[in-house]
Short mmCIF file of C-alpha atoms in Angstrom, two decimals:
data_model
loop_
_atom_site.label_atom_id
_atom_site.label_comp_id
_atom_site.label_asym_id
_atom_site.label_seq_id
_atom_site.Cartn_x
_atom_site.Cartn_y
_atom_site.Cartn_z
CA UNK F 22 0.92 21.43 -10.75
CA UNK F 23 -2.03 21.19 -13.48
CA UNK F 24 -2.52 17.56 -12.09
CA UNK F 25 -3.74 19.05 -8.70
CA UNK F 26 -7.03 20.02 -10.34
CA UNK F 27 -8.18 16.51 -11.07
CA UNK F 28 -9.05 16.86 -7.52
CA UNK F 29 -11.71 18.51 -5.61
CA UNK F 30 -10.74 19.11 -1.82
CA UNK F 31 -12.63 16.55 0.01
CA UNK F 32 -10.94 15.49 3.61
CA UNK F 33 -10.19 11.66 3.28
CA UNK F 34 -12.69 11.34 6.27
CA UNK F 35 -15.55 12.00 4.60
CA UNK F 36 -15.05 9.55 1.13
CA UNK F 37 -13.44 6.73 2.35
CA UNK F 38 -15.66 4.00 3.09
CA UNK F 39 -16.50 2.74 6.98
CA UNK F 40 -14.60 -0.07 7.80
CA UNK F 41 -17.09 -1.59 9.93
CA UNK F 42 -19.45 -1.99 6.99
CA UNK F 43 -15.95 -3.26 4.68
CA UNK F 44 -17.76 -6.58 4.04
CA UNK F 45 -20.33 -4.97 1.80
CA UNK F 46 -18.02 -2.70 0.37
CA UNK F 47 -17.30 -3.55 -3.29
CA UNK F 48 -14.23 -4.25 -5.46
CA UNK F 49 -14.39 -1.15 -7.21
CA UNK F 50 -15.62 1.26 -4.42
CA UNK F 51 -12.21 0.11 -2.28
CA UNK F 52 -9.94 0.65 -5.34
CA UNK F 53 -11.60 4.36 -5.88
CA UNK F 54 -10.87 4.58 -2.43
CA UNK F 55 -7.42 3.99 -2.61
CA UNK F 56 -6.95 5.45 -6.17
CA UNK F 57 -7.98 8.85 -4.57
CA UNK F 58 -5.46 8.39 -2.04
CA UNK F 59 -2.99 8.26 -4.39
CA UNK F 60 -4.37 10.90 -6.19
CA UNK F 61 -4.35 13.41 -3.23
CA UNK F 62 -0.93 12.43 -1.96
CA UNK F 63 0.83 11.60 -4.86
CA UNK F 64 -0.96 13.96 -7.85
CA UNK F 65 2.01 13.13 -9.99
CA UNK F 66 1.99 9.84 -9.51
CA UNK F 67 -1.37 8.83 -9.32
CA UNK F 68 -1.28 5.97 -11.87
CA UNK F 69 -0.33 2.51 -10.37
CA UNK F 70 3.48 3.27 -10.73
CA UNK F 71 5.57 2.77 -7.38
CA UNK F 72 5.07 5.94 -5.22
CA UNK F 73 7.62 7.95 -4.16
CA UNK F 74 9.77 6.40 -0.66
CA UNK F 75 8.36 9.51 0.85
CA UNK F 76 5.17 11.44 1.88
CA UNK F 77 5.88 15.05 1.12
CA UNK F 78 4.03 18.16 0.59
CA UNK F 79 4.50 21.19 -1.32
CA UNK F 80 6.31 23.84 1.15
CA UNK F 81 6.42 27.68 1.08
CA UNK F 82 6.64 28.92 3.98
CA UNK F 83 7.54 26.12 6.50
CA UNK F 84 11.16 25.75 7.40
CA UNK F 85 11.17 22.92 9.38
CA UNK F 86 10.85 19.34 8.02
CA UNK F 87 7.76 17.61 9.38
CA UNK F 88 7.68 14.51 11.81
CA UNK F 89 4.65 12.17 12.44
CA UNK F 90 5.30 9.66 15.19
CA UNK F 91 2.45 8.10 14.49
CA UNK F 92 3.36 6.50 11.50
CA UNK F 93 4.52 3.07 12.26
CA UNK F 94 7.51 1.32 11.19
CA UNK F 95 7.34 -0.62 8.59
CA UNK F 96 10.40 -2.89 9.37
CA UNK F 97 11.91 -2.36 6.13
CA UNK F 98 14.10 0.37 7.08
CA UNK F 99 15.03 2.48 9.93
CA UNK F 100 12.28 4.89 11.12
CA UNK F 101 12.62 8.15 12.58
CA UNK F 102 13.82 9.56 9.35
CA UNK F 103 12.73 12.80 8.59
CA UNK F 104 10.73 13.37 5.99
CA UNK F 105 11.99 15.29 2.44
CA UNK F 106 11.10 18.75 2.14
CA UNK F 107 9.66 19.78 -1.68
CA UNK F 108 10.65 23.46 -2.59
CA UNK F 109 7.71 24.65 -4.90
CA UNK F 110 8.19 28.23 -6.18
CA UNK F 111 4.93 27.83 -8.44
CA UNK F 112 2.07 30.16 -7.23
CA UNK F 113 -0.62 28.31 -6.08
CA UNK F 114 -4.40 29.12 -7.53
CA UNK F 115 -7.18 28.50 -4.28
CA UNK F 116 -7.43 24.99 -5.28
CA UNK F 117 -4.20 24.15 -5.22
CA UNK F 118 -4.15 25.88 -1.73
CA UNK F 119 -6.80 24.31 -0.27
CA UNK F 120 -5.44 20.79 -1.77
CA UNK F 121 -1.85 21.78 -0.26
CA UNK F 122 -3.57 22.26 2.82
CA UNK F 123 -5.40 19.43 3.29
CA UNK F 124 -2.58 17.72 2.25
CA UNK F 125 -0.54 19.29 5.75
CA UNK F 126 -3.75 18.26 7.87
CA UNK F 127 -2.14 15.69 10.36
CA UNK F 128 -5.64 14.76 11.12
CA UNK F 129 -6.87 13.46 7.47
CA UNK F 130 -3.39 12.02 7.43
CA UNK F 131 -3.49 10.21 10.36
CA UNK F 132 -7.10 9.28 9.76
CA UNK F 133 -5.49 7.75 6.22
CA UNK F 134 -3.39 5.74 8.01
CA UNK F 135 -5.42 4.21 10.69
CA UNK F 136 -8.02 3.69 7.65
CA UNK F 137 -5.03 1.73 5.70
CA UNK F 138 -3.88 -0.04 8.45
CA UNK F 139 -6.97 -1.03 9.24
CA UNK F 140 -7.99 -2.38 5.94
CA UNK F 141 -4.89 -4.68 5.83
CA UNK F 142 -5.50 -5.95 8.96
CA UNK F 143 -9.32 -7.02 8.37
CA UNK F 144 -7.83 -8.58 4.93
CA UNK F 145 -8.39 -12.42 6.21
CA UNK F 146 -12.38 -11.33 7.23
CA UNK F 147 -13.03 -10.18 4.28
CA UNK F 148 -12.02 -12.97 2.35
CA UNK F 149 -14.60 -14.63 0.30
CA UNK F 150 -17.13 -11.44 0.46
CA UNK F 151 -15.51 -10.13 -3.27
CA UNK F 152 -13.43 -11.76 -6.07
CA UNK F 153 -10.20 -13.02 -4.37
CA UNK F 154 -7.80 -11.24 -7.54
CA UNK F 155 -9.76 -7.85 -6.20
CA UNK F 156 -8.73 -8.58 -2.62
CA UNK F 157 -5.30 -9.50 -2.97
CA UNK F 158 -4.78 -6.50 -5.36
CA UNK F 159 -6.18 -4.13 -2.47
CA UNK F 160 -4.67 -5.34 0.51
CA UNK F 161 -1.26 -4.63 -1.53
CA UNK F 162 -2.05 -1.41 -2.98
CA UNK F 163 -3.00 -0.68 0.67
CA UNK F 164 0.22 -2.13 2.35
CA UNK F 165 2.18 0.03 -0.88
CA UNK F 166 0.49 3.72 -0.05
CA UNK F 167 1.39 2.63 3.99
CA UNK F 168 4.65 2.47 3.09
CA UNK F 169 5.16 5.42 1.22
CA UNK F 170 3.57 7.79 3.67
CA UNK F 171 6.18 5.74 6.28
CA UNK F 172 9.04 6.80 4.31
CA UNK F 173 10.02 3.15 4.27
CA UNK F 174 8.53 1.55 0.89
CA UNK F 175 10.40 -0.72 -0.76
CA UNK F 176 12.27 1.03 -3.18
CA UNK F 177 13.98 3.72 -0.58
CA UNK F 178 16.27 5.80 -2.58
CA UNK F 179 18.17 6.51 0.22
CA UNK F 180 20.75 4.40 2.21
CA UNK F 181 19.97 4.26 5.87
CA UNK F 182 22.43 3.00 8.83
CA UNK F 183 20.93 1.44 11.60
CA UNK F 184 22.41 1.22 15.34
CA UNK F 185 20.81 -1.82 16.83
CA UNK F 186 21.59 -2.99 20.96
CA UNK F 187 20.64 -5.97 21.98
CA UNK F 188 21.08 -7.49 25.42
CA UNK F 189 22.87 -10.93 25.90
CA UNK F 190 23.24 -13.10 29.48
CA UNK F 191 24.32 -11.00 32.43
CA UNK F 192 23.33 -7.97 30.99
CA UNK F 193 26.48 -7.45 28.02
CA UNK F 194 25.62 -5.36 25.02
CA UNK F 195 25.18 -6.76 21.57
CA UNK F 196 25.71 -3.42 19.18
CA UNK F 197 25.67 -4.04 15.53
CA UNK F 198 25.78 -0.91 12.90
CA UNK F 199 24.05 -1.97 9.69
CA UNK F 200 24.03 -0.14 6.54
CA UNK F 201 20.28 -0.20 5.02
CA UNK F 202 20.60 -0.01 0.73
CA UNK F 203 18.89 1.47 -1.80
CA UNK F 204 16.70 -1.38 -3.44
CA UNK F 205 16.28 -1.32 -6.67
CA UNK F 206 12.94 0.10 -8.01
CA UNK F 207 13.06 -2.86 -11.04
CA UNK F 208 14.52 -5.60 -9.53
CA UNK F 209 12.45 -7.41 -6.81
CA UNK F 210 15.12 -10.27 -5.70
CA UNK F 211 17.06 -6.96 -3.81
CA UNK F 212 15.11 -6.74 -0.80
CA UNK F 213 18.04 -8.07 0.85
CA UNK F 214 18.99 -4.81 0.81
CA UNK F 215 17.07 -3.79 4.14
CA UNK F 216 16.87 -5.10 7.16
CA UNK F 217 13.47 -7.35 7.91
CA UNK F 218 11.92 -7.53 11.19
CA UNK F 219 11.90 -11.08 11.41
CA UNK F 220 16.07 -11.16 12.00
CA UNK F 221 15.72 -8.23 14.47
CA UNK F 222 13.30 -10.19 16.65
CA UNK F 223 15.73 -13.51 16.09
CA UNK F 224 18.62 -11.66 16.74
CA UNK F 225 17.37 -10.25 20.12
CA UNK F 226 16.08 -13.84 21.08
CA UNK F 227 19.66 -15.09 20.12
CA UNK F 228 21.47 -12.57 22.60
CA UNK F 229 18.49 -13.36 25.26
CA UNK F 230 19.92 -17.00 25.13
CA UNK F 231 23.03 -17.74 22.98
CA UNK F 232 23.23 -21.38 24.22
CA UNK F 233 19.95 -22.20 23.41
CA UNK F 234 20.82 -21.38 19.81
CA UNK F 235 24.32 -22.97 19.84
CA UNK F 236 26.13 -20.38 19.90
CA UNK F 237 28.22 -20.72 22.51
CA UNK F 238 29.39 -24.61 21.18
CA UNK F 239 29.12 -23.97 17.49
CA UNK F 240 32.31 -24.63 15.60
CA UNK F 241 30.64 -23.83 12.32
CA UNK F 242 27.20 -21.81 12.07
CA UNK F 243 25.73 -20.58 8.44
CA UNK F 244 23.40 -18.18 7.52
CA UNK F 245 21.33 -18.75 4.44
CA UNK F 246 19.59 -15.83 2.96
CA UNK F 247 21.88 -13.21 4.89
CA UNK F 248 20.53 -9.73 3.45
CA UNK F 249 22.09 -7.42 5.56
CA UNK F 250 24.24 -10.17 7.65
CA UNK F 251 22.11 -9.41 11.05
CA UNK F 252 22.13 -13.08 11.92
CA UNK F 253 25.71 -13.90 10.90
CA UNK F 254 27.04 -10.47 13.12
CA UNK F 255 25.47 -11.43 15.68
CA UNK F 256 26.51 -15.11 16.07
CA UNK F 257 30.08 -13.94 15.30
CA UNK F 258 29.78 -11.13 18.16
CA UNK F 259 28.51 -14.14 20.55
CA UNK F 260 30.61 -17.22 19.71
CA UNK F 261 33.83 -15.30 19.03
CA UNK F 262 36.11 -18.51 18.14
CA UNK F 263 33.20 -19.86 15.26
CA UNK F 264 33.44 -20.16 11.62
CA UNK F 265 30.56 -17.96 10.13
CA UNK F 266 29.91 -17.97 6.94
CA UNK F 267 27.07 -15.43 5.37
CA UNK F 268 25.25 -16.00 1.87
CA UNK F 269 22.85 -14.90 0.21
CA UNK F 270 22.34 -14.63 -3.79
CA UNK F 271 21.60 -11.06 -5.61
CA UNK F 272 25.19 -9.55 -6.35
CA UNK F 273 23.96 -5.84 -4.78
CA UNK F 274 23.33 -7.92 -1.53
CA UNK F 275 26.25 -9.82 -0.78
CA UNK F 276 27.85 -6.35 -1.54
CA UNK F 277 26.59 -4.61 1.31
CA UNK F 278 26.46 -7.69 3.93
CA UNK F 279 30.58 -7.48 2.70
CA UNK F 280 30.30 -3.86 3.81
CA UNK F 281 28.58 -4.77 6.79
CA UNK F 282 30.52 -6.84 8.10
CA UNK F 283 33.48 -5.03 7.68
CA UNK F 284 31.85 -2.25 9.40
CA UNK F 285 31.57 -4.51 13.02
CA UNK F 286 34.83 -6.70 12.12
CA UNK F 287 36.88 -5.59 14.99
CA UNK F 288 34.11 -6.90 17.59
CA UNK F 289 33.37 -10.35 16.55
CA UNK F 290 35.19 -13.66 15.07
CA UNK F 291 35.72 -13.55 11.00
CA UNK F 292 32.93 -13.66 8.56
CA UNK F 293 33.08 -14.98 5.15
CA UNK F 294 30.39 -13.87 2.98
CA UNK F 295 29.37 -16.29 -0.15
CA UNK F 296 27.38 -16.55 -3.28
CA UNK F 297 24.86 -19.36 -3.07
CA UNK F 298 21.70 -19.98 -5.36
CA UNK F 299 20.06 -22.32 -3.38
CA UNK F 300 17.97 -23.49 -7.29
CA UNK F 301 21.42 -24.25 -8.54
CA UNK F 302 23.81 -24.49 -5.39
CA UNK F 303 27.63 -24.72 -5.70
CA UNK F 304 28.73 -26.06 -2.45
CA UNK F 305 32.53 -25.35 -2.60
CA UNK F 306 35.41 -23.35 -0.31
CA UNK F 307 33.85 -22.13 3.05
CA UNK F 308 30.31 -24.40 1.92
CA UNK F 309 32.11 -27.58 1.52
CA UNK F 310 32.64 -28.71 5.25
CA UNK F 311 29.17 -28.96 7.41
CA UNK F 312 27.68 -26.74 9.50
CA UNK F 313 26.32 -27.42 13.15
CA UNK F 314 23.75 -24.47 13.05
CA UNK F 315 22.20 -23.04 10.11
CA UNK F 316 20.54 -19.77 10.49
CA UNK F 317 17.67 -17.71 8.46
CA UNK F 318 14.76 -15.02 8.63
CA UNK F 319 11.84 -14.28 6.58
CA UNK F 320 13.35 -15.49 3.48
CA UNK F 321 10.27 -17.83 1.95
CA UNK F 322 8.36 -15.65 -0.56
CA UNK F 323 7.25 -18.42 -2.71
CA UNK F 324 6.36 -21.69 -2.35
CA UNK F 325 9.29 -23.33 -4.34
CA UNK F 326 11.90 -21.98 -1.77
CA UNK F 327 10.76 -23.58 0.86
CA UNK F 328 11.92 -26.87 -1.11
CA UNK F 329 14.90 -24.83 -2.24
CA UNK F 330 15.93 -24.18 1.07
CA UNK F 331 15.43 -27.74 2.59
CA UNK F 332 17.54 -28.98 0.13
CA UNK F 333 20.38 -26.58 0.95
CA UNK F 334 20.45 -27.58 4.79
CA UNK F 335 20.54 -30.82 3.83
CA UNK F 336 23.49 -30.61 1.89
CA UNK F 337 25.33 -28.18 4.51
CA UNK F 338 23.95 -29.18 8.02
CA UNK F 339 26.18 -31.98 10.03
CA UNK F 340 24.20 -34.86 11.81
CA UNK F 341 22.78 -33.69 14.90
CA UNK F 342 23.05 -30.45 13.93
CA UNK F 343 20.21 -27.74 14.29
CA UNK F 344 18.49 -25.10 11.63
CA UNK F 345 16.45 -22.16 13.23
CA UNK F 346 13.83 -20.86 10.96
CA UNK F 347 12.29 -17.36 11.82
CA UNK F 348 9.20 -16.89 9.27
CA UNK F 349 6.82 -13.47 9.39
CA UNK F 350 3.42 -14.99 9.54
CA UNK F 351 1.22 -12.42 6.82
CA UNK F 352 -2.62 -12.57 6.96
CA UNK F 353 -2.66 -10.70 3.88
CA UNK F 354 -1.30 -9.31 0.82
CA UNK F 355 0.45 -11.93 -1.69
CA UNK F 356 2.30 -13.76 0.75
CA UNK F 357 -0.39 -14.46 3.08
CA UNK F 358 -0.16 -18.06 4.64
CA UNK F 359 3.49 -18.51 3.43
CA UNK F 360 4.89 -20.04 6.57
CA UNK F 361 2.29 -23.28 5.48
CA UNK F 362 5.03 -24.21 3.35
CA UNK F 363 7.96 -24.44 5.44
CA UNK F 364 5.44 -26.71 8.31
CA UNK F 365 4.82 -29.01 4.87
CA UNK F 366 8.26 -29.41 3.50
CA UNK F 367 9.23 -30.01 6.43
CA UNK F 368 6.46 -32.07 8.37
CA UNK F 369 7.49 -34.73 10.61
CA UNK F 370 7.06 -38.23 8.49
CA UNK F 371 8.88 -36.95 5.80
CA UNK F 372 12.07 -37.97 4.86
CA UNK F 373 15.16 -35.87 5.71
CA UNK F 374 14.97 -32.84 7.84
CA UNK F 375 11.48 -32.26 9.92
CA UNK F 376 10.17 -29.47 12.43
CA UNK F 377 11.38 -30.66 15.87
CA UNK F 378 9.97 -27.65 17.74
CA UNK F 379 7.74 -24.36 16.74
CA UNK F 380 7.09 -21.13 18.55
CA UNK F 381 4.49 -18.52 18.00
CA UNK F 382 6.42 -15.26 18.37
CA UNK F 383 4.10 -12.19 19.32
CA UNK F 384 4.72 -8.68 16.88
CA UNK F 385 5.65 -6.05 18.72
CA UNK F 386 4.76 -2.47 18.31
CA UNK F 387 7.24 -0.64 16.05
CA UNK F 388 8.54 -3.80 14.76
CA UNK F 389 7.80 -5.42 11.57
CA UNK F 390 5.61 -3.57 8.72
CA UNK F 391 1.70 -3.51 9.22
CA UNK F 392 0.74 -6.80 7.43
CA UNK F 393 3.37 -8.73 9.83
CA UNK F 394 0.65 -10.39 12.34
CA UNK F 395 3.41 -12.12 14.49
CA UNK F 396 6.16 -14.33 13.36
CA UNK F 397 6.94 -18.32 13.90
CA UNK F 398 10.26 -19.58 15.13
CA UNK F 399 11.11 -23.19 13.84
CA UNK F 400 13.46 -25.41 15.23
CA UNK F 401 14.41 -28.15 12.63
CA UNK F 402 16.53 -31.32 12.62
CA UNK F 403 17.22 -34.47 11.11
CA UNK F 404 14.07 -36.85 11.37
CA UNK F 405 16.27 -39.06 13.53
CA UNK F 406 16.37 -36.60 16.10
CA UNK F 407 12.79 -36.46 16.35
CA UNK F 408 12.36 -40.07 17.70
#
């Protein structure tokens, strides 16, 4: 508890500065700003180590756990969890009292969070008004606090299952259970682990129109970076008599989707679940015969995979067949702008597979995380299509 006293008491309402006035706010002034966030929220972890998966707060003498619904989701993981409870049976000096209690105050807290959210958000406008390594550095230690206080931050320590409905034509219901990981707090290729909003909103458009997607004349449909296996359920749930086969590459990943598709086996046609790097691809077993429709979500995070991937479809996809690309479009953070390199890999004029058809896809409230401006859906074939 000695950390506490590094602290004075002062509501986050007061120091942090106006957003309105953000583009003549400085490097260092923002990074206080969210250093003394940290620093109030996390006291033992105020250094830039990951934070905790959870907001919590010292409790004595509260016995019920503590539920904000207006924290949004973050898309990672399920929300609606409730938050931890901390059992503290150190007594507390006055400053540690009047820290623990500003600490409880939903309105600083949800003053923190509109302040975070809205920092992310105005990331693109404040481009070029400080040095671009400060910015970046910012908008991510912003989108990292977010997270924690959501309960959803990347490296959850708990394993969440998710019940998601979706509706198909003539009003059927699409249920798939999902088991949500642990991701591992040193190993970044993991996020597979969780579910990502971008196959949530591709999923639902799937079941809003299955033979728009293929599914319904699809002898053979693959999905390339699978994470949890949304995609590949779901196609299996709505073409029934298809070959499916999931893949994905980390070991902990294709673990789970295994799991996962165990879990909603009796309801859909078989799923095989495979290994495949797409750097160093091994296109054997279930990979060796084409595919007429190749599936994936959000899974371009730098600009080599979008080669990487191109290459796979090329090697798996039949003539005339057709890969759907569902892409988060970010206006911040590290990964800001990413979808650029899937509409240059594959630009029309270029040899090989091309964009035939794109879609801007709106964000919806409680879906995605709060640097997830809307999404692009890309429908992509061979350049001979296109003509």
């Amino acid at each position: 508890m000695s950390s506490m006293h590094i602290l004075d008491s002062t509501p986050p309402s007061t120091f942090l500065p106006p957003l309105a006035r953000l583009r003549a706010t400085s490097t260092e002034d923002i990074a206080s700003a969210l250093g003394h966030i940290r620093q109030l929220y996390w006291p033992e972890a105020c250094s830039k180590a990951p934070l905790p998966p959870h907001f919590t707060i010292p409790v004595r003498h509260i016995s019920t756990l503590i539920h904000d619904t207006t924290v949004p989701d973050s898309g990672y993981a399920s929300g609606n969890e409730d938050e931890g409870r901390l059992e503290d049976e150190v007594l507390l000096d006055e400053d540690d009292d009047a820290l623990e209690a500003l600490r409880a105050d939903t309105f600083e807290r949800s003053f923190v969070l509109r302040w975070l959210t809205g920092l992310i958000a105005r990331g693109d406008a404040w481009a070029g008004t400080i040095d671009e390594e400060g910015r970046l550095e910012a908008i991510d230690e912003a989108s990292s606090i977010l997270s924690a206080f959501t309960g959803a931050e990347e490296e959850a320590e708990v394993a969440v299952t998710r019940e998601l409905s979706f509706t198909s034509t003539g009003g059927a219901s699409v249920s798939v259970e999902l088991n949500d990981a642990p991701l591992s707090t040193s190993d970044h290729t993991s996020v597979g682990l969780q579910s990502w909003a971008s196959s949530i909103v591709l999923a639902e458009r799937m079941c809003s129109n299955p033979s728009h997607f293929g599914l319904r004349t699809s002898s053979r449909i693959l999905e390339l970076g699978a994470g949890t296996g949304l995609l590949s359920i779901v196609a299996a749930k709505l073409s029934r008599t298809s070959t499916v086969v999931a893949t994905d590459y980390h070991p902990d990943v294709l673990a789970n989707c295994q799991a996962n598709v165990r879990t909603n086996a009796a309801s859909s046609a078989p799923i095989a679940v495979k290994r495949l790097d797409w750097q160093y691809p091994e296109y054997d077993d279930e990979l060796a015969m084409p595919f007429d429709t190749v599936l994936a979500a959000d899974v371009i995070y730098h600009p080599e995979h979008a080669c990487w991937l191109k290459g796979c479809v090329e090697k798996t996809m039949r003539p005339g067949g057709v890969f759907w690309l569902m892409i988060p479009v970010r206006s911040t953070g590290r990964h800001e702008g990413m979808y650029r390199t899937v509409e240059e890999v594959f630009a029309p004029g270029v040899p090989g597979l091309v964009v035939l058809e794109e879609e801007h896809v709106m964000r919806r409230d409680g879906v995605g995380r709060a640097d997830e401006v809307g999404y692009r859906l890309y429908r992509i074939g061979w350049a001979d299509n296109a003509l």
